[in-house]
XYZ file of C-alpha atoms in Angstrom:
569
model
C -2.481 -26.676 128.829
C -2.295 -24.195 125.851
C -1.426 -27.448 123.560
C -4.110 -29.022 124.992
C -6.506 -25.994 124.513
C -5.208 -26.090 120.284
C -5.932 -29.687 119.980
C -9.682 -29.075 121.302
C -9.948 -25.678 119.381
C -8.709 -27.791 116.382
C -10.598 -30.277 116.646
C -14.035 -28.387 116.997
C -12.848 -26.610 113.773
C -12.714 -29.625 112.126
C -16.069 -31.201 113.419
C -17.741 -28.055 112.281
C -16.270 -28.293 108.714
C -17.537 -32.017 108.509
C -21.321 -30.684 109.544
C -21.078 -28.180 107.326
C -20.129 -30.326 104.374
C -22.545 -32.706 105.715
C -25.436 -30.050 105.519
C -24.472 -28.862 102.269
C -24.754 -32.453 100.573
C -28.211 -33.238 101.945
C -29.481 -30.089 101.112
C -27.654 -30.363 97.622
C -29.768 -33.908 97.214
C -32.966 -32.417 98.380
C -32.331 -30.011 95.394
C -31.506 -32.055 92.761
C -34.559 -34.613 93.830
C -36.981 -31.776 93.777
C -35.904 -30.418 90.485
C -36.094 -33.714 89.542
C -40.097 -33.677 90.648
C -40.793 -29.932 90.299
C -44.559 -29.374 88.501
C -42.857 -27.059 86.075
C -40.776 -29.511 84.802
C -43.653 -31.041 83.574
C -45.614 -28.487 81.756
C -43.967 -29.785 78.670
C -46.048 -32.870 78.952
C -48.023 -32.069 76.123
C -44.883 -32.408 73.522
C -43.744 -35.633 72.080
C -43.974 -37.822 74.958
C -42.382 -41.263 72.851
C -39.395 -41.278 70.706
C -38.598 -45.564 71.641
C -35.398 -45.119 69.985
C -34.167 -43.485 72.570
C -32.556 -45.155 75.586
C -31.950 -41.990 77.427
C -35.780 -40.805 76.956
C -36.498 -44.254 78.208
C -34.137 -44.039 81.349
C -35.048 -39.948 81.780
C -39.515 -41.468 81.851
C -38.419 -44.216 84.406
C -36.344 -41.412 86.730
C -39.225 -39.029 86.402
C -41.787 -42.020 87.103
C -40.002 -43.186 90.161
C -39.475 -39.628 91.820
C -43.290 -39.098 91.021
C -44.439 -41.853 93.290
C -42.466 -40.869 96.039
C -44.709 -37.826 96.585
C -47.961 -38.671 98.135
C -51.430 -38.879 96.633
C -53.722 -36.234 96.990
C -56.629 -37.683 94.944
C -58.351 -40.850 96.606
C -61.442 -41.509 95.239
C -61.615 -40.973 91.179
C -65.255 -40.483 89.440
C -64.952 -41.272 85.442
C -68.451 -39.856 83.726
C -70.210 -39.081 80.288
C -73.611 -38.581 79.572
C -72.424 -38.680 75.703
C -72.955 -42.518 74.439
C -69.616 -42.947 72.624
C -66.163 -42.658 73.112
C -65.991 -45.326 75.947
C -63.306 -46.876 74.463
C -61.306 -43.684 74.840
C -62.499 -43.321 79.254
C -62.766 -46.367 80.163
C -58.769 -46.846 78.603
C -57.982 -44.430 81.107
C -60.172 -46.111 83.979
C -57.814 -49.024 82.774
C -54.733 -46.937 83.389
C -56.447 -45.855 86.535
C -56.640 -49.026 88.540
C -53.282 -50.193 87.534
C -51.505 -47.254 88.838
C -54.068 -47.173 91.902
C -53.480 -50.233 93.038
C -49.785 -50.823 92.483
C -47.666 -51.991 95.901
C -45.337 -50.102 97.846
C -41.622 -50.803 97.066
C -39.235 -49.037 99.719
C -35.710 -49.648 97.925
C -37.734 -47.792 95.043
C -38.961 -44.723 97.609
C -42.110 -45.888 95.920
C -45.551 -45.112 98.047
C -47.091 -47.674 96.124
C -50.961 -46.278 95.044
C -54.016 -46.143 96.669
C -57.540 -45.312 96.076
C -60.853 -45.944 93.887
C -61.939 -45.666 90.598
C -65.971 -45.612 89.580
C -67.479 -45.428 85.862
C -70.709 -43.460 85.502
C -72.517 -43.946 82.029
C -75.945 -42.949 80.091
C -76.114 -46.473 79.344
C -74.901 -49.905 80.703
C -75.016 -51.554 77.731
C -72.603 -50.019 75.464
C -72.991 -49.895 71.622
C -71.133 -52.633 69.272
C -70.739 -54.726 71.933
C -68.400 -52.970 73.923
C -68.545 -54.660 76.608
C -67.444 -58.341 75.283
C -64.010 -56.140 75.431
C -64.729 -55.263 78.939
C -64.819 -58.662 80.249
C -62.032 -60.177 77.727
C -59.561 -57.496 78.380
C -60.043 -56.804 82.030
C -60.441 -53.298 81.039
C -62.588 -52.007 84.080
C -62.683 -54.210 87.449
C -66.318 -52.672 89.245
C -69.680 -51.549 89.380
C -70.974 -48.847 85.784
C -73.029 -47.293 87.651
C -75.826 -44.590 85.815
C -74.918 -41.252 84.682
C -77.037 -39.806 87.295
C -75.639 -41.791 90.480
C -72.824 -39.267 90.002
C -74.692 -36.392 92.051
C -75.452 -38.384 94.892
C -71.634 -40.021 94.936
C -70.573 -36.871 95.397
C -71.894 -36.285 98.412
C -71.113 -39.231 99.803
C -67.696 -39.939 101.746
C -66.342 -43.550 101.979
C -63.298 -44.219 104.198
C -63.081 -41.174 105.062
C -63.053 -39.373 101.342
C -65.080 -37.628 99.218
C -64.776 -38.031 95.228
C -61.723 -35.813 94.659
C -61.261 -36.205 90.983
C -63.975 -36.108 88.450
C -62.570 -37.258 84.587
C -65.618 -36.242 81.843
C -65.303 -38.752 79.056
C -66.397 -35.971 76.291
C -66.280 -32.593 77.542
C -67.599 -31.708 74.373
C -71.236 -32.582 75.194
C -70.749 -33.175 79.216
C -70.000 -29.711 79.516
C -72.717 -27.866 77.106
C -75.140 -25.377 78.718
C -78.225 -25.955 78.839
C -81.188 -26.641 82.085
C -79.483 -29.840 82.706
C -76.131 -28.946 82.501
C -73.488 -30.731 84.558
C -71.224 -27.423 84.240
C -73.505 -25.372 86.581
C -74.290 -28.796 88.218
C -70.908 -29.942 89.044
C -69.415 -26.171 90.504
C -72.786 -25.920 92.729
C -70.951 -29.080 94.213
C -67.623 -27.481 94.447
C -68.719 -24.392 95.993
C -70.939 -26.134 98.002
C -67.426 -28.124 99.771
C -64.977 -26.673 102.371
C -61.826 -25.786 101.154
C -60.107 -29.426 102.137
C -62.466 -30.997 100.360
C -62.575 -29.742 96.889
C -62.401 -31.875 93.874
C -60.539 -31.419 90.404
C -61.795 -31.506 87.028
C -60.134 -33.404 84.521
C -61.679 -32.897 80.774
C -61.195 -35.169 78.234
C -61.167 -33.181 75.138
C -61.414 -34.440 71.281
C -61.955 -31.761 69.090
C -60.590 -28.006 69.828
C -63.117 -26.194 66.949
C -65.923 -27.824 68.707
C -66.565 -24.597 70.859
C -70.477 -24.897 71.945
C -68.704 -26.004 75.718
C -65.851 -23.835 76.094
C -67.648 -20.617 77.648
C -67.961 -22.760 80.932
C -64.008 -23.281 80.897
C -64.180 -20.062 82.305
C -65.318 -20.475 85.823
C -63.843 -23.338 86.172
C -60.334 -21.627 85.272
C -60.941 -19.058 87.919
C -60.949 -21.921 90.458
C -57.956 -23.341 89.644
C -59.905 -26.498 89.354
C -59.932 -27.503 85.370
C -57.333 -29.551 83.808
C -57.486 -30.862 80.054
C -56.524 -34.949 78.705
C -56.630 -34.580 75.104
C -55.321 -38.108 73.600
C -53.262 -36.455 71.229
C -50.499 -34.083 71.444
C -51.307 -31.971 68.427
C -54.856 -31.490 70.259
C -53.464 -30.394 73.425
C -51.275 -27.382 71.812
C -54.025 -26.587 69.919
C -55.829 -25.964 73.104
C -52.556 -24.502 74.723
C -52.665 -21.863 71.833
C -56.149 -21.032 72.229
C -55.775 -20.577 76.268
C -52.563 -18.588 75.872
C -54.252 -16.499 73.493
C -57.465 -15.993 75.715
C -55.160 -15.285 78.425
C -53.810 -12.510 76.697
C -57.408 -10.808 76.099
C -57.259 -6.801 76.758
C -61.429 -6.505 75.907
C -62.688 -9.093 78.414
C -60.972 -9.161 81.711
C -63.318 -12.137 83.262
C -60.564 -14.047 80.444
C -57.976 -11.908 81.310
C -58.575 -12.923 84.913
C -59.810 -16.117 85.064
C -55.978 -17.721 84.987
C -56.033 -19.665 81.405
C -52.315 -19.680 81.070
C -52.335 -21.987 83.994
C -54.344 -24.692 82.719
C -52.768 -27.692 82.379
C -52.742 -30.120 79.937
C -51.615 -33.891 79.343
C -52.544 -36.361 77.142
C -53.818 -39.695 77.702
C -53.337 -41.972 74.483
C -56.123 -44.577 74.777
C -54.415 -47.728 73.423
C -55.844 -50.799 74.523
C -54.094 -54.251 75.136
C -55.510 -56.410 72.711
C -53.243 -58.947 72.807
C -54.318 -59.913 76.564
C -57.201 -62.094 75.031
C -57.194 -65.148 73.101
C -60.556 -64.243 71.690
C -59.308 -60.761 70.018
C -55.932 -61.614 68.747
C -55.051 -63.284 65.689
C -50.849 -63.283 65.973
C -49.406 -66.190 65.405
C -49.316 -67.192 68.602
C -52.823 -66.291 69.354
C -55.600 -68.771 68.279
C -58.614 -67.202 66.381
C -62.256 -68.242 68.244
C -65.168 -68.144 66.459
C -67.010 -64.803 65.669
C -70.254 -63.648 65.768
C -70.760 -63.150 62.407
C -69.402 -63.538 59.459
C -66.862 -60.778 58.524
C -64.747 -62.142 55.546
C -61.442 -63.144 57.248
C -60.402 -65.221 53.773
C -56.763 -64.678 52.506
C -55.083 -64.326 55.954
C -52.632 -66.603 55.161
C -50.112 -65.483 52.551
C -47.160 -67.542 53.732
C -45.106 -69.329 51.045
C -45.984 -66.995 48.283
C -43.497 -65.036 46.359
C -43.702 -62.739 43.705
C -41.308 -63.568 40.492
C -42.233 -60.423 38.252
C -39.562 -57.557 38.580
C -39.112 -55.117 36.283
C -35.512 -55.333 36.836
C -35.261 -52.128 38.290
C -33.617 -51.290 41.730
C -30.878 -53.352 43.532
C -32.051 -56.292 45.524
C -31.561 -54.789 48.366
C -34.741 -52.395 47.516
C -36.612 -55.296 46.638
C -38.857 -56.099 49.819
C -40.419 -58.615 48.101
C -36.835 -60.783 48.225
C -37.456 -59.923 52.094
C -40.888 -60.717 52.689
C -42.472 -63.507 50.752
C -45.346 -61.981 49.991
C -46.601 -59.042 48.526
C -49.024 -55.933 49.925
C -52.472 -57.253 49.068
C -54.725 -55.666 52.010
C -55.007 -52.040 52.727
C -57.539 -50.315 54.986
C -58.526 -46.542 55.774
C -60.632 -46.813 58.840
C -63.113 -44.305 60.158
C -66.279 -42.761 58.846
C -67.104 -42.317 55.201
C -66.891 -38.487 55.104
C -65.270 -37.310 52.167
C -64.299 -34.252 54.010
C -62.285 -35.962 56.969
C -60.504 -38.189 54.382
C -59.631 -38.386 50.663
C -61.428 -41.369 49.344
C -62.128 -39.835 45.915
C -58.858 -39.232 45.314
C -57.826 -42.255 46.847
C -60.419 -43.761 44.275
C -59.070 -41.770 41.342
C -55.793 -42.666 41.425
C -56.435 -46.549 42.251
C -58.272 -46.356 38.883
C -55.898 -44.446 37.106
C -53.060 -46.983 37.983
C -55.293 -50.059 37.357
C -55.649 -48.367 33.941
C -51.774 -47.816 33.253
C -51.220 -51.515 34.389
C -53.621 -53.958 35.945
C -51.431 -56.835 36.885
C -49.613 -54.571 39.059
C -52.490 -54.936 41.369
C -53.679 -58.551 40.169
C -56.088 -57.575 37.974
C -57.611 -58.245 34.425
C -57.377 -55.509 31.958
C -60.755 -53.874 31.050
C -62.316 -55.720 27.739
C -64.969 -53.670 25.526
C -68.338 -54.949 27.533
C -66.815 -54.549 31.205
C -66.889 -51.639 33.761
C -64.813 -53.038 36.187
C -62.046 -54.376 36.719
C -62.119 -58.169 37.931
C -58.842 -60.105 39.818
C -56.589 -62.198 38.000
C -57.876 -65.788 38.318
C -54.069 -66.585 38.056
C -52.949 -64.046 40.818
C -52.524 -65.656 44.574
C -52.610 -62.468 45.984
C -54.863 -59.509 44.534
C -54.996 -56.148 46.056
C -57.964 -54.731 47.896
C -58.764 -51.859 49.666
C -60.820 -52.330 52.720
C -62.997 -49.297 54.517
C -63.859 -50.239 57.795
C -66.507 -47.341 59.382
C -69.905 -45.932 59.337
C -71.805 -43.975 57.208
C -72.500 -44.076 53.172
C -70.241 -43.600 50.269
C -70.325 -44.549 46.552
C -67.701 -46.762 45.122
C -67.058 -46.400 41.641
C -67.677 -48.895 39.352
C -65.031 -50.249 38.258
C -62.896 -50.590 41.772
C -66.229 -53.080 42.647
C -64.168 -55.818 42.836
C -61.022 -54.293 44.589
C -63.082 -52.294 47.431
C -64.247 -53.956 50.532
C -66.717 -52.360 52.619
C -67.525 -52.790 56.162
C -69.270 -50.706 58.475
C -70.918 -51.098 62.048
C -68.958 -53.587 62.990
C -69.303 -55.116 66.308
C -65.896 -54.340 68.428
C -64.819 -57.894 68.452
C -65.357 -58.241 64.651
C -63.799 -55.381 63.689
C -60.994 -55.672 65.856
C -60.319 -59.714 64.330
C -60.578 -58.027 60.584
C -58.507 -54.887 61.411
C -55.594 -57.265 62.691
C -55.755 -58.656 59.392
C -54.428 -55.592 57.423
C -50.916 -55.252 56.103
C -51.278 -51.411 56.251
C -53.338 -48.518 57.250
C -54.081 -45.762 54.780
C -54.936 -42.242 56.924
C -55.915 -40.819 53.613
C -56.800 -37.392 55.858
C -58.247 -34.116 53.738
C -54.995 -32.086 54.159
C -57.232 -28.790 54.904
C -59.148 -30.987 57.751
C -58.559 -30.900 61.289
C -56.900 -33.821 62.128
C -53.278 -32.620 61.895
C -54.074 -29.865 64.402
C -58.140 -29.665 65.974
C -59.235 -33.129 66.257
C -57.247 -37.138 67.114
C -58.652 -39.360 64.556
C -59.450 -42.966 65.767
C -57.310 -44.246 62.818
C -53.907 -43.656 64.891
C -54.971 -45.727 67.964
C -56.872 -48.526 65.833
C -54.343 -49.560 63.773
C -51.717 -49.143 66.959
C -53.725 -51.544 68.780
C -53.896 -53.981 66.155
C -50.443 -54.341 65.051
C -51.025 -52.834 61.650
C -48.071 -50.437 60.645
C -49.731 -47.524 58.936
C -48.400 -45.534 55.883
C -47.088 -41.583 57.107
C -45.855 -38.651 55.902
C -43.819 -36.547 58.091
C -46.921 -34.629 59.059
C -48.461 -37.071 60.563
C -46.058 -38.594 62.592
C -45.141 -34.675 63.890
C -48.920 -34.570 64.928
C -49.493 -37.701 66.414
C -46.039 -37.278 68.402
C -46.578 -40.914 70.903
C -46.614 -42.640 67.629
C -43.842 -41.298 65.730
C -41.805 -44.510 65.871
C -40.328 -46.539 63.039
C -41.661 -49.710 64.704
C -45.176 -48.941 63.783
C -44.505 -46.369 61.231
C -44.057 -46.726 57.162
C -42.871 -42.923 56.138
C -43.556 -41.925 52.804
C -42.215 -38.830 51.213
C -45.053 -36.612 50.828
C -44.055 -35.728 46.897
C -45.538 -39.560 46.467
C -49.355 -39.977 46.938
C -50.858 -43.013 48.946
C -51.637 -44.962 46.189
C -48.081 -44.611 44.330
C -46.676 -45.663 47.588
C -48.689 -48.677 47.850
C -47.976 -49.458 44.486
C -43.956 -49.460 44.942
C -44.575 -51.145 48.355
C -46.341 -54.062 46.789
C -44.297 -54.739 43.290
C -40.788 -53.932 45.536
C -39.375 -50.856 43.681
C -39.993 -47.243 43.171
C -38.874 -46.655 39.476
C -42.490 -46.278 37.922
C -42.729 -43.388 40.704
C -39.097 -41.673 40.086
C -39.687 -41.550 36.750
C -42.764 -39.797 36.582
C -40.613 -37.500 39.701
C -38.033 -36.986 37.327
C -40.130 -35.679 34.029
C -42.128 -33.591 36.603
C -39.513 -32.070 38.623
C -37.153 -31.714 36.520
C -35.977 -27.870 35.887
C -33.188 -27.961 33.348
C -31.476 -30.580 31.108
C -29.731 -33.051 32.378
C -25.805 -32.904 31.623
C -24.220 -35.684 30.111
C -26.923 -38.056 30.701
C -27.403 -37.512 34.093
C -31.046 -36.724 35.235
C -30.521 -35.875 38.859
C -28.601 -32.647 37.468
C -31.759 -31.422 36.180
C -33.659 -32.545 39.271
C -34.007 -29.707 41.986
C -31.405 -29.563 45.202
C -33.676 -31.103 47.141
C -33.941 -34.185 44.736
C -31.468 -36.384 46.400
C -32.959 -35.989 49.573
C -36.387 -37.286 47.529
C -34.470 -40.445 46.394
C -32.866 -41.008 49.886
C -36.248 -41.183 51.561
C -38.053 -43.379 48.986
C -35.248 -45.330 49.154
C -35.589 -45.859 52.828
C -39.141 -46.324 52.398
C -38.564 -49.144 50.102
C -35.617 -50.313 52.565
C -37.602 -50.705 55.058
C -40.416 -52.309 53.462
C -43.830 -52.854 54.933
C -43.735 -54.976 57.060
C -43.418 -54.459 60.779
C -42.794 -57.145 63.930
C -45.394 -58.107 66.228
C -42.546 -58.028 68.867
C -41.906 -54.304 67.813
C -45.951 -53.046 68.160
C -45.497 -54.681 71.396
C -42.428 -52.937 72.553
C -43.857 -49.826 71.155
C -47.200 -50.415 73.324
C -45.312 -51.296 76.386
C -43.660 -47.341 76.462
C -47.100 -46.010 75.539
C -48.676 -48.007 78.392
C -45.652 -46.405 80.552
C -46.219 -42.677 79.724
C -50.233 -42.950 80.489
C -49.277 -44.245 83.886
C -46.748 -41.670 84.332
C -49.869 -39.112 83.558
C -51.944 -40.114 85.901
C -49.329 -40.242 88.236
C -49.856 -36.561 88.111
C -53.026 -36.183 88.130
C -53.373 -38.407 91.157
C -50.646 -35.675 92.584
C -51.972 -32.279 91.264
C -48.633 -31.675 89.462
């Protein structure tokens, strides 16, 4: 009997041991897979969100994207508004993103909830300028009713299936959040206050320009309600504004700031890239017919295969000569936006083009100047002449004699700008370096060239402010020591010696020893010549396959955002 009493007593020991273990694995899981999905781990959203060359960022976004949409939705029924008339190609992206993630299907071996819900546009007009909405209807971008502006007020107090608009996205904060009689700010909270604690909605802001500061008094009450959250569609933007509410936050004069909770904002961005390459009618790749246009928007020259330049100036190894590589040379350049010399650095830009055509015209295809011209006109014998082409709005004088090598376009209808952009070889940012677009304000450049498979020419600085784009797929990095134009320049001829030799004479800092200029060249001179000559490496040209790929882990991080939102995380 006393055996038989150890046995049992041993054997309950040993039962209790396995729960115990048992217990402490399942609650060890429920750990891990909640610090896998905790909020705070993604308060960091706001950093670089894309670095494609990495495979374990790429596994880590599809971990974090499949724990997120195991947690249940909180927001149902999603109200997009502006009363500003622009910048619908920037909300109605994210309406886009919206209704994908929305309507995706449940997958159980995934612990995927699948999504759920509604998305309506409100808008000051349902027409939208340069014939926005041809893109609308060729892209699929938005799938329902744009309802006016106004209808907003009454939606809002309106349930359907049981819900009540729970998330409110303002296109332009900027100007939907202004004071004034009319104001939506005052507007919207009456709303909020006005609802029972279940039934409160969130505001999402999306935010362009941080020194624009006529709207940010009314962040304010909104803070103290825990109800704000801000979608810049840059990352430099959003810790511009995460410096500004930190710093609020922090206020020992006004303790309505002090109080109101701005540390706890949060912020995401939302980078509005569309997919032009879903329509026939807006894509020229190869594989893509082109339809006929609207207008007339000089689409000659497209077609540069079989070309090859045979003039070297025998500097370089062949391996730094693209041109070997490509077939063709660099004959279409663009800086897109509007003509404001103070957002961008066309005189210079200007200047130097002229200074270069000066030095040596048949770099860039041209005829040297004769006594009775003013300009300088192409080489009737040159296939492939350079031009610059500024796409945009606005005015700005050309000088003379670039008459023949500057393009101008401006107020372009969507569809024809979008057919002419896709035409570029390269995008010129040509940004003032004392403006705000490397830390207040996301230029449209970034996202129009992205969109349009047109690799743009970056310094360092850019590609650390525009973080989602900092990719060598869509990037050409140029050392900053060499301007634009000297960059384009090597680019198109296939060598950088013009450019180091003028480095050389200007940097150098002592005499060279024994012949040998890079010992009277700074330390930091070798680094110089090992990034032009990855620059030159690498050429200009980039893949259509590698804009897509690029676009594809954009489109995956946007969902992943409003994933949260949808969640309040």
């Amino acid at each position: 009997m006393a055996l038989m009493n150890k046995s049992r007593s041993r054997f309950l020991l040993v039962g209790l041991v396995f729960v115990l273990f048992t217990s402490f694995l399942v609650w060890y899981n429920d750990i891990t897979s909640w610090n896998d999905i905790n909020p705070s781990r993604f308060r960091t959203s706001i950093g670089p969100s894309h670095s494609s060359s990495s495979t374990t960022s790429s596994d880590c976004t599809v971990r974090l994207q499949q724990n997120l949409r195991s947690i249940p939705q909180k927001r149902q029924r999603v109200a997009i508004a502006s009363t500003f008339g622009y910048h619908f190609d920037v909300y109605l992206a994210l309406a886009w993103t919206m209704q994908r993630v929305m309507s995706r299907l449940p997958n159980p071996a995934a612990h995927d909830l699948g999504g759920n819900g509604t998305v309506a546009v409100y808008t000051p007009e349902s027409e939208f300028h340069f014939g926005f909405n041809k893109i609308i209807d060729a892209l699929g971008l938005y799938k329902g009713e744009i309802k006016p502006s106004e209808n907003l007020f009454d939606d809002l107090d309106k349930a359907m299936d049981g819900h009540k608009i729970d998330l409110v996205v303002l296109g332009t904060c900027e100007i939907d959040l202004r004071g004034g009689s009319e104001s939506w700010h005052q507007r919207l909270l009456d709303v909020w206050d006005r609802r029972s604690d279940d039934e409160k909605f969130m505001l999402v802001c999306i935010v362009h320009n941080v020194r624009d500061e006529h709207w940010q008094p009314q962040i304010t009450e909104w803070a103290r309600r825990g109800a704000i959250r801000l979608l810049p569609i840059s990352q430099h933007v959003a810790h511009s504004f995460q410096s500004l509410f930190l710093t609020r936050a922090d206020n020992t004069h006004n303790p309505a700031l002090r109080l109101a909770g701005y540390e706890y904002i949060k912020l995401d961005t939302h980078v509005p890239i569309l997919n032009l390459s879903a329509s026939d009618q807006l894509w020229l790749g190869s594989s893509k017919p082109k339809l006929p246009l609207d207008a007339d928007i000089e689409l000659e020259g497209i077609d540069h295969s079989g070309s090859t330049y045979l003039d070297s100036d025998g500097v370089g190894s062949e391996s730094t000569n693209v041109m070997n590589k490509t077939g063709r040379k660099l004959s279409r350049a663009v800086i897109q936006g509007s003509f404001s010399t103070d957002r961008r650095e066309y005189m210079t830009v200007f200047q130097e083009l002229i200074d270069s055509l000066t030095e040596d015209p048949s770099i860039w295809g041209y005829l040297p100047l004769t006594q009775d011209e003013e300009k300088f006109v192409v080489d009737p014998k040159e296939k492939e002449p350079f031009h610059l082409y500024l796409l945009g709005s606005g005015g700005l004088d050309i000088p003379k004699a670039l008459e023949d090598m500057v393009i101008v376009k401006k107020d372009l209808d969507y569809t024809e700008f979008y057919h002419l952009m896709q035409t570029m070889d390269i995008c010129v940012p040509a940004f003032n370096p004392e403006n705000g677009y490397y830390r207040f304000q996301a230029s449209s450049t970034m996202v129009m060239a992205l969109q349009c498979n047109v690799p743009i020419l970056a310094t360092r600085r850019v590609r650390s402010a525009y973080a989602y784009a900092d990719d060598d797929r869509v990037m050409v990095t140029r050392p900053a020591v060499i301007s634009e134009v000297a960059a384009l320049r090597a680019l198109r001829i296939g060598n950088m010696t013009s450019f180091w030799d003028h480095y050389t004479q200007m940097s150098a800092i002592g005499d060279a020893v024994g012949g040998d200029v890079t010992k009277a060249l700074p330390a930091h001179g070798r680094n110089v010549y090992d990034d032009l000559g990855h620059m030159m490496e690498a050429g200009w040209r980039r893949d259509d396959e590698g804009f897509e790929r690029f676009r594809e882990g954009l489109w995956k991080e946007n969902e992943r955002v409003v994933e949260k939102l949808l969640r309040d995380l």
